[in-house]
Amino acid sequence: WLGWESRELRLPPTVRDAILLRFGDFSPEVRSVADALAVVGVPCSTPLLGSVSDMGEAEMAAAVDLLVRRSLVHEGRTESGVALSFRHPLVRDALYREISSRAGARSNWTLGRVTLAAAGRAALARHADREARDYLEAVVSRLDDSAGRGEPFDPEGVRHDLARALSRLGDFDDAEALWSTLRDEAVHGAAPREIARAERHLGLLAF
């Protein structure tokens, strides 16, 4: 997912301005959908976008249709349905930076992380395990920034859910490595309940 991380990209102002100009004649509803997709930062479903942009189903569908027809957004497929993403990460980067200048980067970063965590858990609950892994990995990739922002490292506990998704998908080595890390952190933090939780999952992986 690094291709979608805004910190990996540095756009010249002229390129950024040219991209933003393409969004200048859109209605507030269409721009709201584009902004929501930029905040989430990874390919996501229409319902997930709706939860961020607070729009009705009909308005959302019309906005998405226009963005697709303008070749700004792509409709792909996941195991649970349609996934929307920008056709080029530079478009997402330009929008995200413009949003951050208006609303504050910290609030947008936190909103995107929390939204993705909720989407990952929802996918895990309906056994859409690949989708869950993708959402949760996107959250975990952002967690390294937490210390610099003065926030708890993993406030949503998404690494536990990611380890479960990896186990379900048969990625046992990665799941074991993650559970081992979580166990070691729990030992260091003297958290017996979390130690037991990690040990239980490690034990299951041994069979």
JSON list of N, CA, C and O in Angstrom, two decimals, residues 113-150:
[
{"chain": "A", "resi": 113, "resn": "ARG", "atom": "N", "xyz": [-7.54, 6.51, 9.47]},
{"chain": "A", "resi": 113, "resn": "ARG", "atom": "CA", "xyz": [-7.10, 5.31, 10.19]},
{"chain": "A", "resi": 113, "resn": "ARG", "atom": "C", "xyz": [-8.28, 4.64, 10.88]},
{"chain": "A", "resi": 113, "resn": "ARG", "atom": "O", "xyz": [-8.46, 3.42, 10.79]},
{"chain": "A", "resi": 114, "resn": "VAL", "atom": "N", "xyz": [-9.10, 5.41, 11.58]},
{"chain": "A", "resi": 114, "resn": "VAL", "atom": "CA", "xyz": [-10.23, 4.84, 12.31]},
{"chain": "A", "resi": 114, "resn": "VAL", "atom": "C", "xyz": [-11.25, 4.25, 11.35]},
{"chain": "A", "resi": 114, "resn": "VAL", "atom": "O", "xyz": [-11.82, 3.19, 11.59]},
{"chain": "A", "resi": 115, "resn": "THR", "atom": "N", "xyz": [-11.48, 4.93, 10.22]},
{"chain": "A", "resi": 115, "resn": "THR", "atom": "CA", "xyz": [-12.43, 4.43, 9.23]},
{"chain": "A", "resi": 115, "resn": "THR", "atom": "C", "xyz": [-11.96, 3.11, 8.65]},
{"chain": "A", "resi": 115, "resn": "THR", "atom": "O", "xyz": [-12.74, 2.16, 8.50]},
{"chain": "A", "resi": 116, "resn": "LEU", "atom": "N", "xyz": [-10.68, 3.02, 8.32]},
{"chain": "A", "resi": 116, "resn": "LEU", "atom": "CA", "xyz": [-10.14, 1.79, 7.77]},
{"chain": "A", "resi": 116, "resn": "LEU", "atom": "C", "xyz": [-10.18, 0.66, 8.79]},
{"chain": "A", "resi": 116, "resn": "LEU", "atom": "O", "xyz": [-10.46, -0.49, 8.45]},
{"chain": "A", "resi": 117, "resn": "ALA", "atom": "N", "xyz": [-9.91, 0.98, 10.05]},
{"chain": "A", "resi": 117, "resn": "ALA", "atom": "CA", "xyz": [-9.98, -0.04, 11.09]},
{"chain": "A", "resi": 117, "resn": "ALA", "atom": "C", "xyz": [-11.39, -0.61, 11.20]},
{"chain": "A", "resi": 117, "resn": "ALA", "atom": "O", "xyz": [-11.59, -1.83, 11.31]},
{"chain": "A", "resi": 118, "resn": "ALA", "atom": "N", "xyz": [-12.40, 0.27, 11.17]},
{"chain": "A", "resi": 118, "resn": "ALA", "atom": "CA", "xyz": [-13.79, -0.18, 11.23]},
{"chain": "A", "resi": 118, "resn": "ALA", "atom": "C", "xyz": [-14.14, -1.03, 10.02]},
{"chain": "A", "resi": 118, "resn": "ALA", "atom": "O", "xyz": [-14.82, -2.06, 10.13]},
{"chain": "A", "resi": 119, "resn": "ALA", "atom": "N", "xyz": [-13.68, -0.62, 8.85]},
{"chain": "A", "resi": 119, "resn": "ALA", "atom": "CA", "xyz": [-13.96, -1.38, 7.64]},
{"chain": "A", "resi": 119, "resn": "ALA", "atom": "C", "xyz": [-13.28, -2.75, 7.68]},
{"chain": "A", "resi": 119, "resn": "ALA", "atom": "O", "xyz": [-13.85, -3.76, 7.26]},
{"chain": "A", "resi": 120, "resn": "GLY", "atom": "N", "xyz": [-12.06, -2.79, 8.20]},
{"chain": "A", "resi": 120, "resn": "GLY", "atom": "CA", "xyz": [-11.35, -4.06, 8.32]},
{"chain": "A", "resi": 120, "resn": "GLY", "atom": "C", "xyz": [-12.06, -5.02, 9.25]},
{"chain": "A", "resi": 120, "resn": "GLY", "atom": "O", "xyz": [-12.19, -6.22, 8.95]},
{"chain": "A", "resi": 121, "resn": "ARG", "atom": "N", "xyz": [-12.54, -4.51, 10.37]},
{"chain": "A", "resi": 121, "resn": "ARG", "atom": "CA", "xyz": [-13.26, -5.37, 11.31]},
{"chain": "A", "resi": 121, "resn": "ARG", "atom": "C", "xyz": [-14.58, -5.86, 10.72]},
{"chain": "A", "resi": 121, "resn": "ARG", "atom": "O", "xyz": [-14.98, -7.01, 10.94]},
{"chain": "A", "resi": 122, "resn": "ALA", "atom": "N", "xyz": [-15.25, -4.98, 9.99]},
{"chain": "A", "resi": 122, "resn": "ALA", "atom": "CA", "xyz": [-16.51, -5.39, 9.36]},
{"chain": "A", "resi": 122, "resn": "ALA", "atom": "C", "xyz": [-16.27, -6.49, 8.34]},
{"chain": "A", "resi": 122, "resn": "ALA", "atom": "O", "xyz": [-17.03, -7.47, 8.25]},
{"chain": "A", "resi": 123, "resn": "ALA", "atom": "N", "xyz": [-15.20, -6.35, 7.55]},
{"chain": "A", "resi": 123, "resn": "ALA", "atom": "CA", "xyz": [-14.86, -7.38, 6.57]},
{"chain": "A", "resi": 123, "resn": "ALA", "atom": "C", "xyz": [-14.49, -8.68, 7.25]},
{"chain": "A", "resi": 123, "resn": "ALA", "atom": "O", "xyz": [-14.86, -9.77, 6.80]},
{"chain": "A", "resi": 124, "resn": "LEU", "atom": "N", "xyz": [-13.77, -8.60, 8.36]},
{"chain": "A", "resi": 124, "resn": "LEU", "atom": "CA", "xyz": [-13.38, -9.80, 9.10]},
{"chain": "A", "resi": 124, "resn": "LEU", "atom": "C", "xyz": [-14.61, -10.51, 9.65]},
{"chain": "A", "resi": 124, "resn": "LEU", "atom": "O", "xyz": [-14.68, -11.75, 9.63]},
{"chain": "A", "resi": 125, "resn": "ALA", "atom": "N", "xyz": [-15.58, -9.74, 10.10]},
{"chain": "A", "resi": 125, "resn": "ALA", "atom": "CA", "xyz": [-16.80, -10.33, 10.68]},
{"chain": "A", "resi": 125, "resn": "ALA", "atom": "C", "xyz": [-17.60, -11.10, 9.64]},
{"chain": "A", "resi": 125, "resn": "ALA", "atom": "O", "xyz": [-18.26, -12.10, 9.98]},
{"chain": "A", "resi": 126, "resn": "ARG", "atom": "N", "xyz": [-17.56, -10.66, 8.38]},
{"chain": "A", "resi": 126, "resn": "ARG", "atom": "CA", "xyz": [-18.30, -11.38, 7.34]},
{"chain": "A", "resi": 126, "resn": "ARG", "atom": "C", "xyz": [-17.39, -12.34, 6.55]},
{"chain": "A", "resi": 126, "resn": "ARG", "atom": "O", "xyz": [-17.76, -12.82, 5.49]},
{"chain": "A", "resi": 127, "resn": "HIS", "atom": "N", "xyz": [-16.21, -12.59, 7.10]},
{"chain": "A", "resi": 127, "resn": "HIS", "atom": "CA", "xyz": [-15.24, -13.53, 6.53]},
{"chain": "A", "resi": 127, "resn": "HIS", "atom": "C", "xyz": [-14.76, -13.13, 5.14]},
{"chain": "A", "resi": 127, "resn": "HIS", "atom": "O", "xyz": [-14.40, -13.99, 4.34]},
{"chain": "A", "resi": 128, "resn": "ALA", "atom": "N", "xyz": [-14.76, -11.84, 4.87]},
{"chain": "A", "resi": 128, "resn": "ALA", "atom": "CA", "xyz": [-14.11, -11.32, 3.65]},
{"chain": "A", "resi": 128, "resn": "ALA", "atom": "C", "xyz": [-12.65, -11.06, 4.03]},
{"chain": "A", "resi": 128, "resn": "ALA", "atom": "O", "xyz": [-12.22, -9.91, 4.21]},
{"chain": "A", "resi": 129, "resn": "ASP", "atom": "N", "xyz": [-11.88, -12.14, 4.16]},
{"chain": "A", "resi": 129, "resn": "ASP", "atom": "CA", "xyz": [-10.59, -12.07, 4.83]},
{"chain": "A", "resi": 129, "resn": "ASP", "atom": "C", "xyz": [-9.54, -11.30, 4.04]},
{"chain": "A", "resi": 129, "resn": "ASP", "atom": "O", "xyz": [-8.71, -10.61, 4.62]},
{"chain": "A", "resi": 130, "resn": "ARG", "atom": "N", "xyz": [-9.54, -11.42, 2.72]},
{"chain": "A", "resi": 130, "resn": "ARG", "atom": "CA", "xyz": [-8.57, -10.66, 1.94]},
{"chain": "A", "resi": 130, "resn": "ARG", "atom": "C", "xyz": [-8.85, -9.17, 2.04]},
{"chain": "A", "resi": 130, "resn": "ARG", "atom": "O", "xyz": [-7.91, -8.36, 2.14]},
{"chain": "A", "resi": 131, "resn": "GLU", "atom": "N", "xyz": [-10.10, -8.81, 1.96]},
{"chain": "A", "resi": 131, "resn": "GLU", "atom": "CA", "xyz": [-10.46, -7.40, 2.10]},
{"chain": "A", "resi": 131, "resn": "GLU", "atom": "C", "xyz": [-10.08, -6.89, 3.49]},
{"chain": "A", "resi": 131, "resn": "GLU", "atom": "O", "xyz": [-9.54, -5.78, 3.63]},
{"chain": "A", "resi": 132, "resn": "ALA", "atom": "N", "xyz": [-10.35, -7.70, 4.51]},
{"chain": "A", "resi": 132, "resn": "ALA", "atom": "CA", "xyz": [-9.98, -7.32, 5.87]},
{"chain": "A", "resi": 132, "resn": "ALA", "atom": "C", "xyz": [-8.48, -7.11, 5.99]},
{"chain": "A", "resi": 132, "resn": "ALA", "atom": "O", "xyz": [-8.01, -6.13, 6.56]},
{"chain": "A", "resi": 133, "resn": "ARG", "atom": "N", "xyz": [-7.71, -8.05, 5.43]},
{"chain": "A", "resi": 133, "resn": "ARG", "atom": "CA", "xyz": [-6.24, -7.92, 5.48]},
{"chain": "A", "resi": 133, "resn": "ARG", "atom": "C", "xyz": [-5.78, -6.63, 4.82]},
{"chain": "A", "resi": 133, "resn": "ARG", "atom": "O", "xyz": [-4.92, -5.91, 5.36]},
{"chain": "A", "resi": 134, "resn": "ASP", "atom": "N", "xyz": [-6.35, -6.31, 3.66]},
{"chain": "A", "resi": 134, "resn": "ASP", "atom": "CA", "xyz": [-5.91, -5.11, 2.95]},
{"chain": "A", "resi": 134, "resn": "ASP", "atom": "C", "xyz": [-6.21, -3.85, 3.75]},
{"chain": "A", "resi": 134, "resn": "ASP", "atom": "O", "xyz": [-5.35, -2.95, 3.85]},
{"chain": "A", "resi": 135, "resn": "TYR", "atom": "N", "xyz": [-7.41, -3.75, 4.31]},
{"chain": "A", "resi": 135, "resn": "TYR", "atom": "CA", "xyz": [-7.76, -2.58, 5.11]},
{"chain": "A", "resi": 135, "resn": "TYR", "atom": "C", "xyz": [-6.85, -2.49, 6.34]},
{"chain": "A", "resi": 135, "resn": "TYR", "atom": "O", "xyz": [-6.32, -1.42, 6.66]},
{"chain": "A", "resi": 136, "resn": "LEU", "atom": "N", "xyz": [-6.69, -3.61, 7.05]},
{"chain": "A", "resi": 136, "resn": "LEU", "atom": "CA", "xyz": [-5.95, -3.59, 8.30]},
{"chain": "A", "resi": 136, "resn": "LEU", "atom": "C", "xyz": [-4.46, -3.36, 8.07]},
{"chain": "A", "resi": 136, "resn": "LEU", "atom": "O", "xyz": [-3.80, -2.68, 8.86]},
{"chain": "A", "resi": 137, "resn": "GLU", "atom": "N", "xyz": [-3.91, -3.90, 6.99]},
{"chain": "A", "resi": 137, "resn": "GLU", "atom": "CA", "xyz": [-2.51, -3.62, 6.67]},
{"chain": "A", "resi": 137, "resn": "GLU", "atom": "C", "xyz": [-2.31, -2.13, 6.37]},
{"chain": "A", "resi": 137, "resn": "GLU", "atom": "O", "xyz": [-1.27, -1.56, 6.69]},
{"chain": "A", "resi": 138, "resn": "ALA", "atom": "N", "xyz": [-3.31, -1.52, 5.74]},
{"chain": "A", "resi": 138, "resn": "ALA", "atom": "CA", "xyz": [-3.22, -0.09, 5.46]},
{"chain": "A", "resi": 138, "resn": "ALA", "atom": "C", "xyz": [-3.19, 0.71, 6.76]},
{"chain": "A", "resi": 138, "resn": "ALA", "atom": "O", "xyz": [-2.48, 1.71, 6.88]},
{"chain": "A", "resi": 139, "resn": "VAL", "atom": "N", "xyz": [-3.96, 0.27, 7.76]},
{"chain": "A", "resi": 139, "resn": "VAL", "atom": "CA", "xyz": [-3.94, 0.95, 9.06]},
{"chain": "A", "resi": 139, "resn": "VAL", "atom": "C", "xyz": [-2.58, 0.76, 9.73]},
{"chain": "A", "resi": 139, "resn": "VAL", "atom": "O", "xyz": [-1.97, 1.71, 10.22]},
{"chain": "A", "resi": 140, "resn": "VAL", "atom": "N", "xyz": [-2.11, -0.49, 9.75]},
{"chain": "A", "resi": 140, "resn": "VAL", "atom": "CA", "xyz": [-0.83, -0.78, 10.42]},
{"chain": "A", "resi": 140, "resn": "VAL", "atom": "C", "xyz": [0.30, 0.01, 9.78]},
{"chain": "A", "resi": 140, "resn": "VAL", "atom": "O", "xyz": [1.22, 0.47, 10.48]},
{"chain": "A", "resi": 141, "resn": "SER", "atom": "N", "xyz": [0.24, 0.21, 8.46]},
{"chain": "A", "resi": 141, "resn": "SER", "atom": "CA", "xyz": [1.31, 0.97, 7.79]},
{"chain": "A", "resi": 141, "resn": "SER", "atom": "C", "xyz": [1.34, 2.42, 8.27]},
{"chain": "A", "resi": 141, "resn": "SER", "atom": "O", "xyz": [2.36, 3.09, 8.14]},
{"chain": "A", "resi": 142, "resn": "ARG", "atom": "N", "xyz": [0.22, 2.89, 8.83]},
{"chain": "A", "resi": 142, "resn": "ARG", "atom": "CA", "xyz": [0.18, 4.26, 9.34]},
{"chain": "A", "resi": 142, "resn": "ARG", "atom": "C", "xyz": [0.56, 4.37, 10.81]},
{"chain": "A", "resi": 142, "resn": "ARG", "atom": "O", "xyz": [0.79, 5.47, 11.31]},
{"chain": "A", "resi": 143, "resn": "LEU", "atom": "N", "xyz": [0.62, 3.24, 11.50]},
{"chain": "A", "resi": 143, "resn": "LEU", "atom": "CA", "xyz": [0.81, 3.30, 12.94]},
{"chain": "A", "resi": 143, "resn": "LEU", "atom": "C", "xyz": [2.19, 3.80, 13.34]},
{"chain": "A", "resi": 143, "resn": "LEU", "atom": "O", "xyz": [2.35, 4.34, 14.44]},
{"chain": "A", "resi": 144, "resn": "ASP", "atom": "N", "xyz": [3.18, 3.62, 12.47]},
{"chain": "A", "resi": 144, "resn": "ASP", "atom": "CA", "xyz": [4.52, 4.09, 12.81]},
{"chain": "A", "resi": 144, "resn": "ASP", "atom": "C", "xyz": [4.57, 5.60, 12.99]},
{"chain": "A", "resi": 144, "resn": "ASP", "atom": "O", "xyz": [5.49, 6.12, 13.63]},
{"chain": "A", "resi": 145, "resn": "ASP", "atom": "N", "xyz": [3.58, 6.30, 12.45]},
{"chain": "A", "resi": 145, "resn": "ASP", "atom": "CA", "xyz": [3.54, 7.75, 12.60]},
{"chain": "A", "resi": 145, "resn": "ASP", "atom": "C", "xyz": [2.95, 8.17, 13.95]},
{"chain": "A", "resi": 145, "resn": "ASP", "atom": "O", "xyz": [2.99, 9.34, 14.31]},
{"chain": "A", "resi": 146, "resn": "SER", "atom": "N", "xyz": [2.38, 7.22, 14.69]},
{"chain": "A", "resi": 146, "resn": "SER", "atom": "CA", "xyz": [1.63, 7.57, 15.89]},
{"chain": "A", "resi": 146, "resn": "SER", "atom": "C", "xyz": [2.50, 8.25, 16.94]},
{"chain": "A", "resi": 146, "resn": "SER", "atom": "O", "xyz": [2.07, 9.23, 17.57]},
{"chain": "A", "resi": 147, "resn": "ALA", "atom": "N", "xyz": [3.69, 7.72, 17.14]},
{"chain": "A", "resi": 147, "resn": "ALA", "atom": "CA", "xyz": [4.55, 8.29, 18.18]},
{"chain": "A", "resi": 147, "resn": "ALA", "atom": "C", "xyz": [4.85, 9.76, 17.90]},
{"chain": "A", "resi": 147, "resn": "ALA", "atom": "O", "xyz": [4.81, 10.60, 18.79]},
{"chain": "A", "resi": 148, "resn": "GLY", "atom": "N", "xyz": [5.11, 10.06, 16.64]},
{"chain": "A", "resi": 148, "resn": "GLY", "atom": "CA", "xyz": [5.41, 11.44, 16.28]},
{"chain": "A", "resi": 148, "resn": "GLY", "atom": "C", "xyz": [4.22, 12.36, 16.43]},
{"chain": "A", "resi": 148, "resn": "GLY", "atom": "O", "xyz": [4.37, 13.56, 16.58]},
{"chain": "A", "resi": 149, "resn": "ARG", "atom": "N", "xyz": [3.03, 11.80, 16.41]},
{"chain": "A", "resi": 149, "resn": "ARG", "atom": "CA", "xyz": [1.82, 12.61, 16.56]},
{"chain": "A", "resi": 149, "resn": "ARG", "atom": "C", "xyz": [1.34, 12.65, 18.01]},
{"chain": "A", "resi": 149, "resn": "ARG", "atom": "O", "xyz": [0.30, 13.23, 18.29]},
{"chain": "A", "resi": 150, "resn": "GLY", "atom": "N", "xyz": [2.07, 11.99, 18.90]},
{"chain": "A", "resi": 150, "resn": "GLY", "atom": "CA", "xyz": [1.68, 12.02, 20.31]},
{"chain": "A", "resi": 150, "resn": "GLY", "atom": "C", "xyz": [0.45, 11.20, 20.61]},
{"chain": "A", "resi": 150, "resn": "GLY", "atom": "O", "xyz": [-0.27, 11.47, 21.59]}
]
